[in-house]
Amino acid sequence: MFVSRYLLKILLALNAAIEAARAGEHGRGFAVVADEVRVLSRRTQESTAEIYTTIETLQNTTKQAVSLMDSSKRLANNSVDDVNAAAKALEEITQAVNIISDMAGQIAIAAEEQTQVTNEITQNTVAIKDVTDEITESALTHLSQAKVLKDRAADLSDKVATFIL
């Protein structure tokens, strides 16, 4: 688009130069104008090239910016996904901690119950030991009495044997 305008201006300047040459002496002013048109045309070409370069640079920069924004959007979406996953993991951890806490409470209650049962068993064991001690003492007493009776029976048997013979 810019190039076709530039070519049009060059053609106009060339045409003006040709017309000035034909006009001869009277065309000097026209030649000056044609020369100015050529200078203006050259400046326009340079300006057009600069504008084209600037536009090309802007387009490239815009493409890079769009690419960076797409990358940023993808990274942001990934971050959102990561945050959602972390939130879900924290929720699961919280649930697990609550379950563990409940279990610890149940274990504490069971341990207390076991302590009570153990205390009862200890008391019963002490009572059984006391009874066993009493039985042992009684058995020892009876054993000693049985020995005395045995000795008397043996004595009595010896005395009865003297009567029989």
Coordinates of N, CA and C in Angstrom, one line a residue:
M1 N 0.8 -1.2 0.0 CA 0.0 0.0 0.0 C 0.9 1.3 0.0
F2 N 1.9 1.2 0.9 CA 2.8 2.4 1.0 C 3.6 2.4 -0.3
V3 N 4.0 1.3 -0.7 CA 4.9 1.2 -1.9 C 4.2 1.7 -3.2
S4 N 2.9 1.4 -3.3 CA 2.1 1.9 -4.5 C 2.0 3.4 -4.5
R5 N 1.8 4.0 -3.3 CA 1.8 5.4 -3.2 C 3.1 6.1 -3.6
Y6 N 4.2 5.4 -3.1 CA 5.5 5.9 -3.4 C 5.7 5.9 -4.9
L7 N 5.4 4.8 -5.5 CA 5.6 4.6 -7.0 C 4.7 5.7 -7.7
L8 N 3.6 6.0 -7.2 CA 2.7 7.0 -7.9 C 3.4 8.4 -7.8
K9 N 4.0 8.7 -6.6 CA 4.6 10.0 -6.5 C 5.9 10.0 -7.4
I10 N 6.6 8.9 -7.5 CA 7.8 8.9 -8.4 C 7.3 9.2 -9.8
L11 N 6.3 8.5 -10.2 CA 5.7 8.7 -11.6 C 5.3 10.1 -11.8
L12 N 4.7 10.7 -10.8 CA 4.3 12.1 -10.9 C 5.5 13.0 -11.1
A13 N 6.5 12.8 -10.3 CA 7.7 13.6 -10.4 C 8.4 13.4 -11.7
L14 N 8.5 12.2 -12.2 CA 9.1 11.9 -13.5 C 8.3 12.6 -14.6
N15 N 7.0 12.5 -14.5 CA 6.1 13.2 -15.5 C 6.3 14.7 -15.4
A16 N 6.5 15.3 -14.2 CA 6.7 16.7 -14.1 C 8.0 17.1 -14.7
A17 N 9.0 16.2 -14.6 CA 10.3 16.5 -15.1 C 10.3 16.5 -16.7
I18 N 9.5 15.6 -17.2 CA 9.4 15.5 -18.7 C 8.7 16.7 -19.2
E19 N 7.6 17.1 -18.5 CA 6.8 18.3 -18.9 C 7.7 19.5 -18.8
A20 N 8.5 19.6 -17.8 CA 9.4 20.8 -17.7 C 10.4 20.9 -18.8
A21 N 10.9 19.7 -19.2 CA 11.9 19.7 -20.3 C 11.2 20.1 -21.6
R22 N 10.0 19.7 -21.8 CA 9.3 20.1 -23.0 C 9.0 21.6 -23.0
A23 N 8.7 22.1 -21.9 CA 8.3 23.5 -21.8 C 9.4 24.5 -22.1
G24 N 10.6 24.0 -21.9 CA 11.8 24.8 -22.2 C 12.0 25.8 -21.1
E25 N 12.3 27.1 -21.6 CA 12.6 28.2 -20.7 C 11.4 28.5 -19.8
H26 N 10.2 28.4 -20.3 CA 9.0 28.7 -19.5 C 8.8 27.6 -18.5
G27 N 9.4 26.5 -18.6 CA 9.1 25.4 -17.7 C 10.1 25.3 -16.5
R28 N 11.0 26.4 -16.4 CA 11.9 26.3 -15.3 C 11.3 26.3 -13.9
G29 N 10.3 27.1 -13.8 CA 9.6 27.0 -12.5 C 8.9 25.7 -12.3
F30 N 8.5 25.1 -13.4 CA 7.9 23.8 -13.3 C 8.9 22.8 -13.0
A31 N 10.2 23.0 -13.5 CA 11.3 22.1 -13.2 C 11.6 22.1 -11.7
V32 N 11.6 23.3 -11.1 CA 11.9 23.5 -9.7 C 10.8 22.7 -8.9
V33 N 9.6 22.9 -9.3 CA 8.5 22.2 -8.6 C 8.7 20.7 -8.8
A34 N 9.1 20.3 -10.0 CA 9.3 18.8 -10.2 C 10.4 18.3 -9.3
D35 N 11.5 19.2 -9.2 CA 12.6 18.8 -8.4 C 12.2 18.7 -6.9
E36 N 11.4 19.6 -6.5 CA 10.9 19.6 -5.1 C 10.0 18.3 -4.9
V37 N 9.2 18.0 -6.0 CA 8.4 16.8 -5.9 C 9.2 15.6 -5.7
R38 N 10.3 15.5 -6.5 CA 11.3 14.4 -6.4 C 11.9 14.3 -5.0
V39 N 12.3 15.5 -4.4 CA 12.9 15.5 -3.1 C 11.8 15.0 -2.1
L40 N 10.6 15.6 -2.3 CA 9.5 15.2 -1.4 C 9.2 13.7 -1.5
S41 N 9.3 13.2 -2.8 CA 9.0 11.8 -3.0 C 10.1 10.9 -2.3
R42 N 11.3 11.3 -2.4 CA 12.4 10.6 -1.7 C 12.2 10.6 -0.2
R43 N 11.9 11.8 0.3 CA 11.6 11.8 1.8 C 10.4 11.0 2.2
T44 N 9.4 11.0 1.3 CA 8.2 10.2 1.5 C 8.6 8.7 1.5
Q45 N 9.5 8.3 0.6 CA 9.9 6.9 0.5 C 10.7 6.6 1.8
E46 N 11.6 7.4 2.2 CA 12.3 7.2 3.5 C 11.4 7.1 4.7
S47 N 10.5 8.0 4.7 CA 9.5 8.0 5.8 C 8.6 6.8 5.8
T48 N 8.2 6.4 4.6 CA 7.4 5.2 4.4 C 8.2 4.0 4.8
A49 N 9.5 3.9 4.5 CA 10.3 2.8 4.9 C 10.4 2.8 6.4
E50 N 10.6 3.9 7.0 CA 10.7 4.0 8.5 C 9.4 3.6 9.1
I51 N 8.3 4.1 8.6 CA 7.0 3.7 9.1 C 6.8 2.2 9.0
Y52 N 7.1 1.7 7.8 CA 7.0 0.2 7.6 C 7.8 -0.6 8.6
T53 N 9.0 -0.1 8.8 CA 9.9 -0.8 9.8 C 9.3 -0.7 11.2
T54 N 8.8 0.5 11.5 CA 8.2 0.7 12.8 C 6.9 -0.2 13.0
I55 N 6.1 -0.2 11.9 CA 4.9 -1.1 12.0 C 5.3 -2.6 12.1
E56 N 6.3 -3.0 11.3 CA 6.8 -4.3 11.4 C 7.3 -4.7 12.8
T57 N 8.1 -3.7 13.4 CA 8.6 -3.9 14.8 C 7.4 -4.0 15.7
L58 N 6.4 -3.1 15.6 CA 5.2 -3.1 16.4 C 4.5 -4.5 16.3
Q59 N 4.4 -4.9 15.1 CA 3.7 -6.2 14.9 C 4.5 -7.4 15.6
N60 N 5.8 -7.4 15.4 CA 6.6 -8.4 16.0 C 6.5 -8.3 17.5
T61 N 6.6 -7.1 18.0 CA 6.5 -6.9 19.5 C 5.1 -7.3 20.0
T62 N 4.1 -7.0 19.2 CA 2.7 -7.4 19.6 C 2.6 -8.9 19.6
K63 N 3.2 -9.6 18.6 CA 3.2 -11.0 18.5 C 3.9 -11.6 19.8
Q64 N 5.0 -11.0 20.1 CA 5.7 -11.5 21.3 C 4.9 -11.3 22.6
A65 N 4.3 -10.1 22.6 CA 3.4 -9.8 23.8 C 2.3 -10.8 23.9
V66 N 1.6 -11.1 22.8 CA 0.5 -12.0 22.8 C 1.0 -13.4 23.2
S67 N 2.2 -13.8 22.7 CA 2.8 -15.1 23.0 C 3.1 -15.1 24.5
L68 N 3.7 -14.0 25.0 CA 3.9 -14.0 26.5 C 2.7 -14.0 27.3
M69 N 1.6 -13.4 26.8 CA 0.3 -13.4 27.5 C -0.3 -14.8 27.5
D70 N -0.1 -15.5 26.4 CA -0.6 -16.9 26.3 C 0.2 -17.8 27.3
S71 N 1.5 -17.6 27.3 CA 2.3 -18.3 28.3 C 1.9 -18.0 29.7
S72 N 1.7 -16.7 30.0 CA 1.3 -16.3 31.3 C -0.1 -16.9 31.7
K73 N -1.0 -16.9 30.7 CA -2.3 -17.5 30.9 C -2.2 -19.0 31.2
R74 N -1.4 -19.7 30.5 CA -1.2 -21.1 30.7 C -0.6 -21.3 32.1
L75 N 0.4 -20.5 32.5 CA 1.1 -20.6 33.8 C 0.0 -20.3 34.9
A76 N -0.8 -19.3 34.6 CA -1.8 -18.9 35.6 C -2.8 -20.1 35.8
N77 N -3.2 -20.7 34.7 CA -4.1 -21.8 34.7 C -3.5 -23.0 35.5
N78 N -2.2 -23.2 35.2 CA -1.5 -24.3 35.9 C -1.4 -24.0 37.4
S79 N -1.2 -22.7 37.7 CA -1.1 -22.3 39.1 C -2.4 -22.5 39.8
V80 N -3.5 -22.2 39.1 CA -4.9 -22.4 39.7 C -5.1 -23.9 39.9
D81 N -4.7 -24.7 38.9 CA -4.8 -26.2 39.1 C -4.0 -26.7 40.3
D82 N -2.8 -26.1 40.4 CA -1.9 -26.5 41.5 C -2.6 -26.1 42.9
V83 N -3.1 -24.9 42.9 CA -3.7 -24.4 44.1 C -4.9 -25.3 44.5
N84 N -5.7 -25.6 43.4 CA -6.9 -26.5 43.7 C -6.5 -27.8 44.2
A85 N -5.4 -28.4 43.6 CA -4.9 -29.7 44.0 C -4.4 -29.6 45.5
A86 N -3.7 -28.5 45.8 CA -3.2 -28.3 47.1 C -4.3 -28.2 48.1
A87 N -5.4 -27.5 47.8 CA -6.5 -27.3 48.6 C -7.2 -28.7 48.9
K88 N -7.3 -29.5 47.8 CA -7.9 -30.8 48.0 C -7.1 -31.7 48.9
A89 N -5.7 -31.6 48.7 CA -4.8 -32.4 49.5 C -4.9 -32.0 51.0
L90 N -5.0 -30.7 51.2 CA -5.2 -30.2 52.6 C -6.5 -30.6 53.2
E91 N -7.5 -30.6 52.4 CA -8.8 -31.1 52.9 C -8.7 -32.6 53.3
E92 N -8.1 -33.4 52.4 CA -7.9 -34.8 52.7 C -7.0 -35.0 54.0
I93 N -6.0 -34.2 54.1 CA -5.1 -34.3 55.3 C -5.9 -33.9 56.5
T94 N -6.8 -32.9 56.4 CA -7.6 -32.5 57.6 C -8.6 -33.6 58.0
Q95 N -9.2 -34.3 57.0 CA -10.0 -35.4 57.2 C -9.3 -36.5 57.9
A96 N -8.1 -36.8 57.4 CA -7.3 -37.9 58.0 C -6.9 -37.5 59.4
V97 N -6.5 -36.3 59.7 CA -6.2 -35.8 61.0 C -7.4 -36.0 62.0
N98 N -8.5 -35.6 61.5 CA -9.8 -35.8 62.3 C -10.0 -37.3 62.6
I99 N -9.8 -38.1 61.6 CA -10.0 -39.6 61.9 C -9.0 -40.1 62.9
I100 N -7.7 -39.6 62.7 CA -6.7 -40.0 63.7 C -7.0 -39.5 65.1
S101 N -7.5 -38.3 65.1 CA -7.8 -37.7 66.4 C -8.9 -38.5 67.1
D102 N -9.9 -38.9 66.3 CA -11.0 -39.7 66.8 C -10.5 -41.1 67.3
M103 N -9.6 -41.7 66.5 CA -9.0 -43.0 66.9 C -8.2 -42.8 68.2
A104 N -7.4 -41.7 68.3 CA -6.6 -41.5 69.5 C -7.5 -41.4 70.7
G105 N -8.7 -40.7 70.5 CA -9.6 -40.6 71.6 C -10.1 -42.0 72.0
Q106 N -10.5 -42.8 71.0 CA -11.0 -44.1 71.3 C -9.9 -45.0 72.0
I107 N -8.6 -44.8 71.5 CA -7.5 -45.6 72.1 C -7.3 -45.1 73.5
A108 N -7.5 -43.8 73.8 CA -7.3 -43.3 75.2 C -8.4 -43.9 76.1
I109 N -9.6 -44.0 75.6 CA -10.7 -44.5 76.3 C -10.5 -46.0 76.6
A110 N -10.0 -46.7 75.5 CA -9.8 -48.2 75.7 C -8.6 -48.4 76.7
A111 N -7.6 -47.5 76.6 CA -6.5 -47.7 77.5 C -6.9 -47.4 79.0
E112 N -7.8 -46.5 79.2 CA -8.3 -46.2 80.5 C -9.1 -47.4 81.0
E113 N -10.0 -48.0 80.1 CA -10.7 -49.1 80.5 C -9.8 -50.3 80.8
Q114 N -8.7 -50.5 80.0 CA -7.8 -51.5 80.3 C -7.0 -51.3 81.6
T115 N -6.8 -50.0 81.9 CA -6.1 -49.7 83.2 C -7.0 -50.1 84.3
Q116 N -8.3 -49.8 84.2 CA -9.3 -50.2 85.2 C -9.3 -51.7 85.4
V117 N -9.4 -52.4 84.2 CA -9.4 -53.9 84.2 C -8.2 -54.4 84.9
T118 N -7.0 -53.8 84.5 CA -5.7 -54.3 85.0 C -5.7 -54.1 86.5
N119 N -6.2 -52.9 87.0 CA -6.3 -52.7 88.4 C -7.2 -53.7 89.1
E120 N -8.3 -54.0 88.5 CA -9.2 -55.1 89.1 C -8.4 -56.4 89.1
I121 N -7.7 -56.8 88.0 CA -7.0 -58.0 88.0 C -5.9 -58.0 89.0
T122 N -5.3 -56.9 89.2 CA -4.2 -56.8 90.2 C -4.8 -57.0 91.6
Q123 N -5.9 -56.4 91.9 CA -6.6 -56.5 93.2 C -7.0 -58.0 93.4
N124 N -7.6 -58.6 92.3 CA -8.0 -60.0 92.4 C -6.8 -60.9 92.6
T125 N -5.7 -60.6 91.9 CA -4.5 -61.4 92.0 C -4.0 -61.3 93.5
V126 N -4.0 -60.1 94.0 CA -3.5 -59.9 95.4 C -4.5 -60.7 96.4
A127 N -5.8 -60.6 96.1 CA -6.7 -61.4 96.9 C -6.5 -62.9 96.8
I128 N -6.2 -63.3 95.6 CA -6.0 -64.8 95.3 C -4.7 -65.2 96.1
K129 N -3.7 -64.3 96.0 CA -2.4 -64.6 96.7 C -2.6 -64.7 98.2
D130 N -3.4 -63.7 98.7 CA -3.7 -63.8 100.1 C -4.4 -65.1 100.5
V131 N -5.4 -65.4 99.7 CA -6.1 -66.7 99.9 C -5.2 -67.9 99.8
T132 N -4.3 -67.8 98.8 CA -3.3 -68.9 98.6 C -2.4 -69.0 99.8
D133 N -2.0 -67.8 100.3 CA -1.1 -67.8 101.4 C -1.8 -68.4 102.6
E134 N -3.1 -68.1 102.8 CA -3.8 -68.7 103.9 C -4.0 -70.2 103.7
I135 N -4.3 -70.6 102.5 CA -4.4 -72.0 102.2 C -3.1 -72.7 102.5
T136 N -2.0 -72.1 102.0 CA -0.7 -72.7 102.2 C -0.4 -72.8 103.7
E137 N -0.7 -71.8 104.4 CA -0.4 -71.8 105.9 C -1.3 -72.9 106.6
S138 N -2.5 -72.9 106.1 CA -3.5 -73.9 106.6 C -3.0 -75.3 106.3
A139 N -2.5 -75.5 105.0 CA -2.0 -76.8 104.6 C -0.8 -77.2 105.4
L140 N 0.1 -76.2 105.6 CA 1.3 -76.5 106.4 C 0.9 -76.9 107.8
T141 N -0.1 -76.2 108.4 CA -0.6 -76.6 109.7 C -1.2 -78.0 109.7
H142 N -2.0 -78.3 108.7 CA -2.6 -79.6 108.6 C -1.6 -80.7 108.3
L143 N -0.5 -80.3 107.6 CA 0.6 -81.3 107.3 C 1.3 -81.6 108.7
S144 N 1.5 -80.6 109.4 CA 2.1 -80.8 110.7 C 1.3 -81.6 111.6
Q145 N 0.0 -81.4 111.6 CA -1.0 -82.1 112.4 C -1.0 -83.6 111.9
A146 N -1.0 -83.7 110.5 CA -1.0 -85.1 110.0 C 0.2 -85.8 110.4
K147 N 1.4 -85.2 110.5 CA 2.6 -85.8 110.9 C 2.5 -86.3 112.3
V148 N 1.9 -85.4 113.1 CA 1.7 -85.8 114.5 C 0.8 -87.0 114.6
L149 N -0.3 -87.0 113.8 CA -1.3 -88.1 113.8 C -0.6 -89.3 113.3
K150 N 0.2 -89.2 112.3 CA 0.9 -90.4 111.7 C 1.8 -90.9 112.8
D151 N 2.5 -90.0 113.4 CA 3.4 -90.5 114.5 C 2.7 -91.2 115.6
R152 N 1.5 -90.7 116.0 CA 0.7 -91.3 117.0 C 0.1 -92.6 116.5
A153 N -0.3 -92.6 115.2 CA -0.8 -93.9 114.7 C 0.3 -94.9 114.7
A154 N 1.5 -94.5 114.3 CA 2.6 -95.5 114.3 C 2.9 -96.0 115.7
D155 N 2.8 -95.1 116.7 CA 3.0 -95.4 118.1 C 1.9 -96.4 118.5
L156 N 0.7 -96.0 118.2 CA -0.4 -96.8 118.6 C -0.3 -98.2 117.9
S157 N 0.1 -98.2 116.7 CA 0.3 -99.5 116.0 C 1.3 -100.4 116.7
D158 N 2.4 -99.7 117.1 CA 3.4 -100.5 117.8 C 2.9 -101.0 119.1
K159 N 2.1 -100.2 119.8 CA 1.6 -100.7 121.1 C 0.6 -101.8 120.9
V160 N -0.2 -101.7 119.9 CA -1.2 -102.7 119.6 C -0.5 -104.0 119.2
A161 N 0.6 -103.9 118.5 CA 1.3 -105.0 118.0 C 1.9 -105.8 119.2
T162 N 2.2 -105.1 120.3 CA 2.8 -105.8 121.5 C 1.7 -106.6 122.2
F163 N 0.5 -106.2 122.0 CA -0.6 -106.9 122.6 C -1.0 -108.1 121.8
I164 N -0.8 -108.1 120.6 CA -1.2 -109.2 119.7 C -0.1 -110.3 119.8
L165 N 1.0 -110.1 120.1 CA 2.0 -111.0 120.1 C 2.2 -111.5 121.5

